[in-house]
PDB file of C-alpha atoms in Angstrom:
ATOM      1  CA  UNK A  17     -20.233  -7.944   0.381  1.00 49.00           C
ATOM      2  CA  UNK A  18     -19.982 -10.228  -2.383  1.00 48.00           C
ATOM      3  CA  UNK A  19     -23.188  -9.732  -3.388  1.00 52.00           C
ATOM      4  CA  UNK A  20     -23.197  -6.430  -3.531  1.00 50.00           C
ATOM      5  CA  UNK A  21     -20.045  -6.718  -5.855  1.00 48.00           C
ATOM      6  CA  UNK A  22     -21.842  -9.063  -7.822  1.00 53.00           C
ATOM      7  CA  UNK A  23     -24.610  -6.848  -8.532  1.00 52.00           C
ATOM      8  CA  UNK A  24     -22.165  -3.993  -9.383  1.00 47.00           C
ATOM      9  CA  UNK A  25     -20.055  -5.861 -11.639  1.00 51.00           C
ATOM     10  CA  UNK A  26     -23.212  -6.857 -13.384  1.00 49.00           C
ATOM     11  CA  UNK A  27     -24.400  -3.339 -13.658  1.00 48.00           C
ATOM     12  CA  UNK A  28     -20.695  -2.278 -14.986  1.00 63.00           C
ATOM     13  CA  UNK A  29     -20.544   0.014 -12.413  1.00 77.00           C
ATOM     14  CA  UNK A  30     -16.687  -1.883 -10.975  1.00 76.00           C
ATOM     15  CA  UNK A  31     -15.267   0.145 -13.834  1.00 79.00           C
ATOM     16  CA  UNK A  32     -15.990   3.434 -12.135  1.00 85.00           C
ATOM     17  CA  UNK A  33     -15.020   2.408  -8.948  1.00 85.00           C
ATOM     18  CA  UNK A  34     -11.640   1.128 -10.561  1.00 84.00           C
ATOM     19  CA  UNK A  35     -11.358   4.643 -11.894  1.00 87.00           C
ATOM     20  CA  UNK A  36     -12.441   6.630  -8.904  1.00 90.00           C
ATOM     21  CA  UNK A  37      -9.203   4.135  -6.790  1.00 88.00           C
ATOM     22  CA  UNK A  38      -6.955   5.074  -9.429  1.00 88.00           C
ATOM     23  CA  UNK A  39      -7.558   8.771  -8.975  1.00 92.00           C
ATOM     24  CA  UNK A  40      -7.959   9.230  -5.938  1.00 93.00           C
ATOM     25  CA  UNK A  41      -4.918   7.301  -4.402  1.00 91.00           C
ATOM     26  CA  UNK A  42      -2.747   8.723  -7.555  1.00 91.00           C
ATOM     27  CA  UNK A  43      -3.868  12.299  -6.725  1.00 94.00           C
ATOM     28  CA  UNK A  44      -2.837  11.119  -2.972  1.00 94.00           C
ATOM     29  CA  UNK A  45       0.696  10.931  -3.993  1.00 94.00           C
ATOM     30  CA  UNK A  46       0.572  14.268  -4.973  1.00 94.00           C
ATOM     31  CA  UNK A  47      -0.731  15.762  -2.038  1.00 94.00           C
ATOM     32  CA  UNK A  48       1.981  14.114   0.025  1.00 93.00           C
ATOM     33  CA  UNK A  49       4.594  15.207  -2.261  1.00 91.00           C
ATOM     34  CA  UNK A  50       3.483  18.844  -2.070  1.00 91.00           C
ATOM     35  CA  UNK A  51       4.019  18.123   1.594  1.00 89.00           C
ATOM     36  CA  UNK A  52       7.158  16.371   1.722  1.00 87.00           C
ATOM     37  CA  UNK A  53       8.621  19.053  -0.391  1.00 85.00           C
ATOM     38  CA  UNK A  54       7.057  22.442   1.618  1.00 85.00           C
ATOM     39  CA  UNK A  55       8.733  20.397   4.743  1.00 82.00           C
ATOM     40  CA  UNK A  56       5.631  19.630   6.655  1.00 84.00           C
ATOM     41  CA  UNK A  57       6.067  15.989   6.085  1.00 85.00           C
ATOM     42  CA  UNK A  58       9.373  14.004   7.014  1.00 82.00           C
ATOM     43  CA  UNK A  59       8.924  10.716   5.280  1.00 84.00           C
ATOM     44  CA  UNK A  60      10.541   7.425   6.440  1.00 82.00           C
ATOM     45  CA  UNK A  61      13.025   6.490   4.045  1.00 81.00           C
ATOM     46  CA  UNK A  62      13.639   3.054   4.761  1.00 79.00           C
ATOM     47  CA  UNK A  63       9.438   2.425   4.882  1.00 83.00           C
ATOM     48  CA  UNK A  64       9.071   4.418   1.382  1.00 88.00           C
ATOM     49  CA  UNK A  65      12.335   2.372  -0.285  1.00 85.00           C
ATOM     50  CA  UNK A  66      10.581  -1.376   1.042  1.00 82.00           C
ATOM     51  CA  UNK A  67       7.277  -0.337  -0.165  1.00 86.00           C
ATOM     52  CA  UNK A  68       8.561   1.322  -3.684  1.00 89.00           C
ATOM     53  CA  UNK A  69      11.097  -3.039  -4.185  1.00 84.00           C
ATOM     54  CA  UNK A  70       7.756  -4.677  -3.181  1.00 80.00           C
ATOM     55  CA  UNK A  71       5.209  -2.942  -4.877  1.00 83.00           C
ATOM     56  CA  UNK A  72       7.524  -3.394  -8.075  1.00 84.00           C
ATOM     57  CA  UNK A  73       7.449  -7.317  -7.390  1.00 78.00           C
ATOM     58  CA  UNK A  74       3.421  -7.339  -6.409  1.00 76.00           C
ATOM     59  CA  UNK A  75       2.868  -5.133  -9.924  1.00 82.00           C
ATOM     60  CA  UNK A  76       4.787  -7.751 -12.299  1.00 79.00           C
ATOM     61  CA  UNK A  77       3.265 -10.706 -10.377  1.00 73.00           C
ATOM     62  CA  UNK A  78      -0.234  -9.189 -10.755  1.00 73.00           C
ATOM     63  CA  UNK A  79       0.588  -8.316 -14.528  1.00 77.00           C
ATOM     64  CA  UNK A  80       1.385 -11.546 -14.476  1.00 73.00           C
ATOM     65  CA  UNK A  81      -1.746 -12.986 -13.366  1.00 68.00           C
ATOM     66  CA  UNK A  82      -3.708 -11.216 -15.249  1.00 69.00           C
ATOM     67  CA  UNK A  83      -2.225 -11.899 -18.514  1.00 70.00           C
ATOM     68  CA  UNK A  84      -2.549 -15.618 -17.424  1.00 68.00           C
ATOM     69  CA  UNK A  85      -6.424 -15.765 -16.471  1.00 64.00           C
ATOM     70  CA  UNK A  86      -7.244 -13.027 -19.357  1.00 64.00           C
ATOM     71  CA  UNK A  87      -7.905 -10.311 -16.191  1.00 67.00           C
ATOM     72  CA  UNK A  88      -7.444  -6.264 -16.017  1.00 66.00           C
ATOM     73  CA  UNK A  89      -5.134  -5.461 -13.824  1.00 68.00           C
ATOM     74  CA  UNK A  90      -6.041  -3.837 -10.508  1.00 69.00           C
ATOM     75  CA  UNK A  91      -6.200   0.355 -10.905  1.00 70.00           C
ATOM     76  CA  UNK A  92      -4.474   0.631  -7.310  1.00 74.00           C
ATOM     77  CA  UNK A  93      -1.905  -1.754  -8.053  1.00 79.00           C
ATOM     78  CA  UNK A  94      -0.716   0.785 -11.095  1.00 82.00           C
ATOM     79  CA  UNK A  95      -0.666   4.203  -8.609  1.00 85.00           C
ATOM     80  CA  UNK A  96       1.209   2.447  -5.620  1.00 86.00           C
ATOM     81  CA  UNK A  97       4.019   1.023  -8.012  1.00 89.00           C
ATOM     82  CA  UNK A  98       4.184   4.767  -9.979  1.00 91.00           C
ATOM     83  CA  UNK A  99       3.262   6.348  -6.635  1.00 92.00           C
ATOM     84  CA  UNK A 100       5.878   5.311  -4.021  1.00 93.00           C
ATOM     85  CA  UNK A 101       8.854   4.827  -6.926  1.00 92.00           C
ATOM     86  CA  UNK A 102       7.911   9.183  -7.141  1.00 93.00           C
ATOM     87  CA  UNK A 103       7.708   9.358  -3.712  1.00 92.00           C
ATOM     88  CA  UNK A 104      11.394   7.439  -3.250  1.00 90.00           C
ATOM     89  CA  UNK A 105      12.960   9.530  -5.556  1.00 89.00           C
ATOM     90  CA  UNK A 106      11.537  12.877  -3.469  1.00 88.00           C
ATOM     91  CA  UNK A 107      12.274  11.467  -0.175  1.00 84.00           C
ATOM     92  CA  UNK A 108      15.753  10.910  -1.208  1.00 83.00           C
ATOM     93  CA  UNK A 109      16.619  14.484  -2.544  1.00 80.00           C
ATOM     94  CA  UNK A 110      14.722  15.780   0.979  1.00 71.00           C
ATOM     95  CA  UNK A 111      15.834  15.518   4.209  1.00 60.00           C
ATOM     96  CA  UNK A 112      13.667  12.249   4.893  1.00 62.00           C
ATOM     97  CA  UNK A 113      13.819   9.731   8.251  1.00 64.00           C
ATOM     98  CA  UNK A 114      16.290   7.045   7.637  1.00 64.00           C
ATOM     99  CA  UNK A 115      15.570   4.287   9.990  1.00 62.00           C
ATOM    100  CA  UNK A 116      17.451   1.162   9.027  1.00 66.00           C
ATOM    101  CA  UNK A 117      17.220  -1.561  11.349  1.00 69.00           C
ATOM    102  CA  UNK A 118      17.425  -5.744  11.475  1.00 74.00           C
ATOM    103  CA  UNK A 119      14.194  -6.311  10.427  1.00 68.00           C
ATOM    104  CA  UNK A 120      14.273  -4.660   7.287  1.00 67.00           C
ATOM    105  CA  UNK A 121      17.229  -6.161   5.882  1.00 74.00           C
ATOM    106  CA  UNK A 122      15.005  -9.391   6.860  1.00 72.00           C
ATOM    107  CA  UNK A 123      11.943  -7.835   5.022  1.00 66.00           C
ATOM    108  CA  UNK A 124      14.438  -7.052   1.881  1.00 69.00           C
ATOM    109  CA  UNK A 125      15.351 -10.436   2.293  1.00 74.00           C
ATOM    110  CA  UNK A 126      11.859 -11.532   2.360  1.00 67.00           C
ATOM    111  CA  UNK A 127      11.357  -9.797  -1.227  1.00 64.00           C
ATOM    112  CA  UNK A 128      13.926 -11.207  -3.092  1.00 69.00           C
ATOM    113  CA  UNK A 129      12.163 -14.560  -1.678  1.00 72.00           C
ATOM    114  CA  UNK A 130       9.396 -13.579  -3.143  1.00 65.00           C
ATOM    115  CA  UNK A 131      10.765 -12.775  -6.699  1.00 63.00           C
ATOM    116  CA  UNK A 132      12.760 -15.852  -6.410  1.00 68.00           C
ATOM    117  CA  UNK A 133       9.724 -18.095  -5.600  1.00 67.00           C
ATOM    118  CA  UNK A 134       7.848 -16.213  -8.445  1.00 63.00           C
ATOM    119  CA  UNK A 135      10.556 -17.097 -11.161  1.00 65.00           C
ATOM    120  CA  UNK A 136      11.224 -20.797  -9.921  1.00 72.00           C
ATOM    121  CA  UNK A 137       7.813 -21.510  -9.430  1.00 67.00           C
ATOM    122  CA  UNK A 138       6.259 -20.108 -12.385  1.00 64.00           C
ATOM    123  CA  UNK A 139       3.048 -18.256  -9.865  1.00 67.00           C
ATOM    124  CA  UNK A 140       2.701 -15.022  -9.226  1.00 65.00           C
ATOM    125  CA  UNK A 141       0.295 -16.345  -6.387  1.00 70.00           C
ATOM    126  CA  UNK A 142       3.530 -17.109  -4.269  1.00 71.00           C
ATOM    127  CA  UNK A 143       5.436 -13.752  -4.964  1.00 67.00           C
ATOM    128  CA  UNK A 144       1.911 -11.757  -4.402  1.00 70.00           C
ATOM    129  CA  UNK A 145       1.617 -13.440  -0.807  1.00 75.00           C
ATOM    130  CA  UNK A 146       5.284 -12.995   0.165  1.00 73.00           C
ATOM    131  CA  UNK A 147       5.113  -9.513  -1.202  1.00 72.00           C
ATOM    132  CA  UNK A 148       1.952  -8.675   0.982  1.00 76.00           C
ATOM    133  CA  UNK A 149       3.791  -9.858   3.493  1.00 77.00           C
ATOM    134  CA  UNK A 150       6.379  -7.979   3.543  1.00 75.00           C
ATOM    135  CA  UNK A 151       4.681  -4.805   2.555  1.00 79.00           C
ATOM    136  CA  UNK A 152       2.897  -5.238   6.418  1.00 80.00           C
ATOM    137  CA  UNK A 153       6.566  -6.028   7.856  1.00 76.00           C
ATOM    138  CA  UNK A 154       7.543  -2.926   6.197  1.00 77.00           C
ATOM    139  CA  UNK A 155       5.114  -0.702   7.402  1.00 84.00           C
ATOM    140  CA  UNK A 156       6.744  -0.998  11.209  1.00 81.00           C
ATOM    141  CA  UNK A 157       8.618   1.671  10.806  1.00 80.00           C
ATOM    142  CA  UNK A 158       5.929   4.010  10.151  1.00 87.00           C
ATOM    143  CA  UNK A 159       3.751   2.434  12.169  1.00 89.00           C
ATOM    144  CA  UNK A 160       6.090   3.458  15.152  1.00 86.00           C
ATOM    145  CA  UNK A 161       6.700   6.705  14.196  1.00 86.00           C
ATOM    146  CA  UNK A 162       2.991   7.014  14.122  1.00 90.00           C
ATOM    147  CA  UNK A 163       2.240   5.899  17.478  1.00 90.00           C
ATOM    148  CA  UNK A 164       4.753   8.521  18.749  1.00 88.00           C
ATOM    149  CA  UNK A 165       3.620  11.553  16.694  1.00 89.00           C
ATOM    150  CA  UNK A 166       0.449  10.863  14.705  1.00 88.00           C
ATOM    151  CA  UNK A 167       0.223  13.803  12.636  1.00 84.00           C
ATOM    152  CA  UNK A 168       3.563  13.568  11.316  1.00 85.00           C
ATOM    153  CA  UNK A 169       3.192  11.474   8.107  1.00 84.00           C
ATOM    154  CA  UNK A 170       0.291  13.598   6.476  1.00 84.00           C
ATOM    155  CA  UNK A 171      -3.245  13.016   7.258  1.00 89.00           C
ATOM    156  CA  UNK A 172      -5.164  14.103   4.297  1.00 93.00           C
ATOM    157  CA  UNK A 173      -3.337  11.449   2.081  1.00 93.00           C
ATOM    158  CA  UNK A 174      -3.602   8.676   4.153  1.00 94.00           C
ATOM    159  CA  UNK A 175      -7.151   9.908   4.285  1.00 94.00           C
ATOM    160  CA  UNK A 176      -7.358   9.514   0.611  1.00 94.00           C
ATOM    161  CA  UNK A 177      -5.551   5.973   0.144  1.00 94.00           C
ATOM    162  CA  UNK A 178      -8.005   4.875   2.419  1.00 94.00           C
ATOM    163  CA  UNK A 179     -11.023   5.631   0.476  1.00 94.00           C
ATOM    164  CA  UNK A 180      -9.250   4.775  -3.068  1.00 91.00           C
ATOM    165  CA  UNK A 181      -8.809   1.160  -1.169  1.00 90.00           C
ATOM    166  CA  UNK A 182     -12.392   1.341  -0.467  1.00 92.00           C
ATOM    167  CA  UNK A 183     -13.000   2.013  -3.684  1.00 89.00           C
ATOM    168  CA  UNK A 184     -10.337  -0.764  -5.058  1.00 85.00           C
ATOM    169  CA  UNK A 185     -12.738  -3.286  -2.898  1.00 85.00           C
ATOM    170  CA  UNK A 186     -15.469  -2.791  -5.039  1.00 83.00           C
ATOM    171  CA  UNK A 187     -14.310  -2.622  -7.889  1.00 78.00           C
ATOM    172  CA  UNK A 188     -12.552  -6.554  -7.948  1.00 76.00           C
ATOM    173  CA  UNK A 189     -14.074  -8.086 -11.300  1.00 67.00           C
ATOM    174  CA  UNK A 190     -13.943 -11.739 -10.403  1.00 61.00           C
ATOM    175  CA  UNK A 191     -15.205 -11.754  -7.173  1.00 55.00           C
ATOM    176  CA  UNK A 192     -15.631 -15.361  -6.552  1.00 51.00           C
ATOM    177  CA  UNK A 193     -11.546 -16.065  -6.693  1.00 59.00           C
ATOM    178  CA  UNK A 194      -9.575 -15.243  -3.763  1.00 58.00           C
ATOM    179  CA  UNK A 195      -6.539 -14.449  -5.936  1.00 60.00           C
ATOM    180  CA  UNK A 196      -8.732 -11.012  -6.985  1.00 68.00           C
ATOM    181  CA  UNK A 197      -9.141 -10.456  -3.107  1.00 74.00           C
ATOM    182  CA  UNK A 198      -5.895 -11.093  -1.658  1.00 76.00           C
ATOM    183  CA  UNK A 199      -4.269  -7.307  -2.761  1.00 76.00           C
ATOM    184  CA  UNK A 200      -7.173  -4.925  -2.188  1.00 82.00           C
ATOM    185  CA  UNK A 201      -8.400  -6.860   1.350  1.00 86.00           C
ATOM    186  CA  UNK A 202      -4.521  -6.730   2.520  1.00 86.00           C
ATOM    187  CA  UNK A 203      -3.969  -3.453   1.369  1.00 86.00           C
ATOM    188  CA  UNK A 204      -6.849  -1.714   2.724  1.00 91.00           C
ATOM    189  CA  UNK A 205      -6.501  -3.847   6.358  1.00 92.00           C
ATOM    190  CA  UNK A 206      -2.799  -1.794   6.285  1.00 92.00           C
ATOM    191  CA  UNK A 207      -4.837   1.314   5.671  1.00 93.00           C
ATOM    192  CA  UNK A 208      -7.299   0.940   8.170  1.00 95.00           C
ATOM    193  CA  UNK A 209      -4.495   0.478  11.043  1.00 95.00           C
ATOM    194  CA  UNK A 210      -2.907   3.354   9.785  1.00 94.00           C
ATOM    195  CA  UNK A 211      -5.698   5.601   9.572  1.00 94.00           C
ATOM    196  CA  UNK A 212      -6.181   4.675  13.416  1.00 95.00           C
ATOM    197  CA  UNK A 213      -3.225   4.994  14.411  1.00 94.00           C
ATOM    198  CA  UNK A 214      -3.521   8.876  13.050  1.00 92.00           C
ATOM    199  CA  UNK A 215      -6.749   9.668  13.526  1.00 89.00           C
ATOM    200  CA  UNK A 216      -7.124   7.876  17.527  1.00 85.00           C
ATOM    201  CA  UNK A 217      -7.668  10.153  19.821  1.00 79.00           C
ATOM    202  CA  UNK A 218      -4.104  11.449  21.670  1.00 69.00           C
ATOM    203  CA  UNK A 219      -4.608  12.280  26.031  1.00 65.00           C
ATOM    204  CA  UNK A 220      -3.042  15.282  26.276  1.00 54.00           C
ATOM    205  CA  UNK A 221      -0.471  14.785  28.687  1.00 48.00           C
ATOM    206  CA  UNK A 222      -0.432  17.353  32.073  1.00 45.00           C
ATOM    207  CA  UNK A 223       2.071  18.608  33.913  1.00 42.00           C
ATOM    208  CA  UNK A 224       2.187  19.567  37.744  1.00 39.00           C
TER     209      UNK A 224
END
């Protein structure tokens, strides 16, 4: 793997692929949006308002980073931060699934950490980690909801943020730092289990 992004980068070929994540998980957004808003799709609220605080933090510590080590920053970081703030904003003016339980307030808890450590500690490492983190922690509720019903959070754009985190994998610049890897690998991990968890086959169940 790395030496196929080696080669790629060489060729100036990540810029494409930086492009293609960009579009393709913005233009995700959209889709779901078309489908929250037609009523096909009930989004979690409480999943959609953790993602939207931590994906906030992740962009500024990123921004952060990259300003530091003279770095672009990562395509997919810029359409999850615009992406689920959009989506937040829908999901609250819909009739969305508000499912509010300990653990959030924990993961909630668990960002503020992480912008704390990232202010006090002067690395946007720290907050990055925390923030990844939490994003997973934050993903139970869906991840529930999903295992119950697996068509109910929109397939075709989880379909899509799956290959724009494909995409996002190839198209890290620095390959040979694991700061560059930490986001995209984590990210797309989270993508995989959901895309299983939606696409896994379902027994029908039978009656007598």
């Amino acid at each position: 793997m790395e030496s196929m992004v080696s080669t790629l980068h060489a060729m100036g070929v990540t810029n494409i692929f930086a492009a293609l994540s960009l579009l393709i998980s913005g233009a995700a957004y959209v889709v779901i949006g078309y489908d929250i808003g037609r009523g096909s799709t009930r989004p979690i609220i409480t999943t959609w308002f953790i993602w939207t605080i931590v994906n906030v933090i992740m962009f500024f510590a990123m921004r952060e980073e990259a300003l530091r080590y003279d770095r672009t920053l990562s395509a997919q970081m810029i359409a999850y931060t615009v992406g689920t703030a959009c989506i937040l904003l829908l999901t609250l003016t819909r009739r969305g699934t508000w499912i509010w339980t300990r653990s959030d307030l924990y993961v909630l808890l668990g960002a503020v950490v992480a912008l704390g450590l990232w202010f006090a500690m002067n690395d946007p490492v720290y907050a990055l980690v925390t923030s990844l983190f939490a994003t997973g922690i934050g993903s139970a509720p869906l991840w529930i909801e999903l295992s119950r019903n697996p068509k109910s959070q929109g397939t075709i754009p989880w379909l899509m943020w799956w290959i724009g985190g494909l995409l996002g994998l190839f198209a890290v610049e620095k390959q040979n730092e694991l700061t560059e890897w930490i986001m995209p690998i984590t990210v797309f991990a989270f993508q995989c289990f959901t895309i299983f968890l939606i696409y896994r086959p379902v027994r029908a169940s039978h009656t007598r």
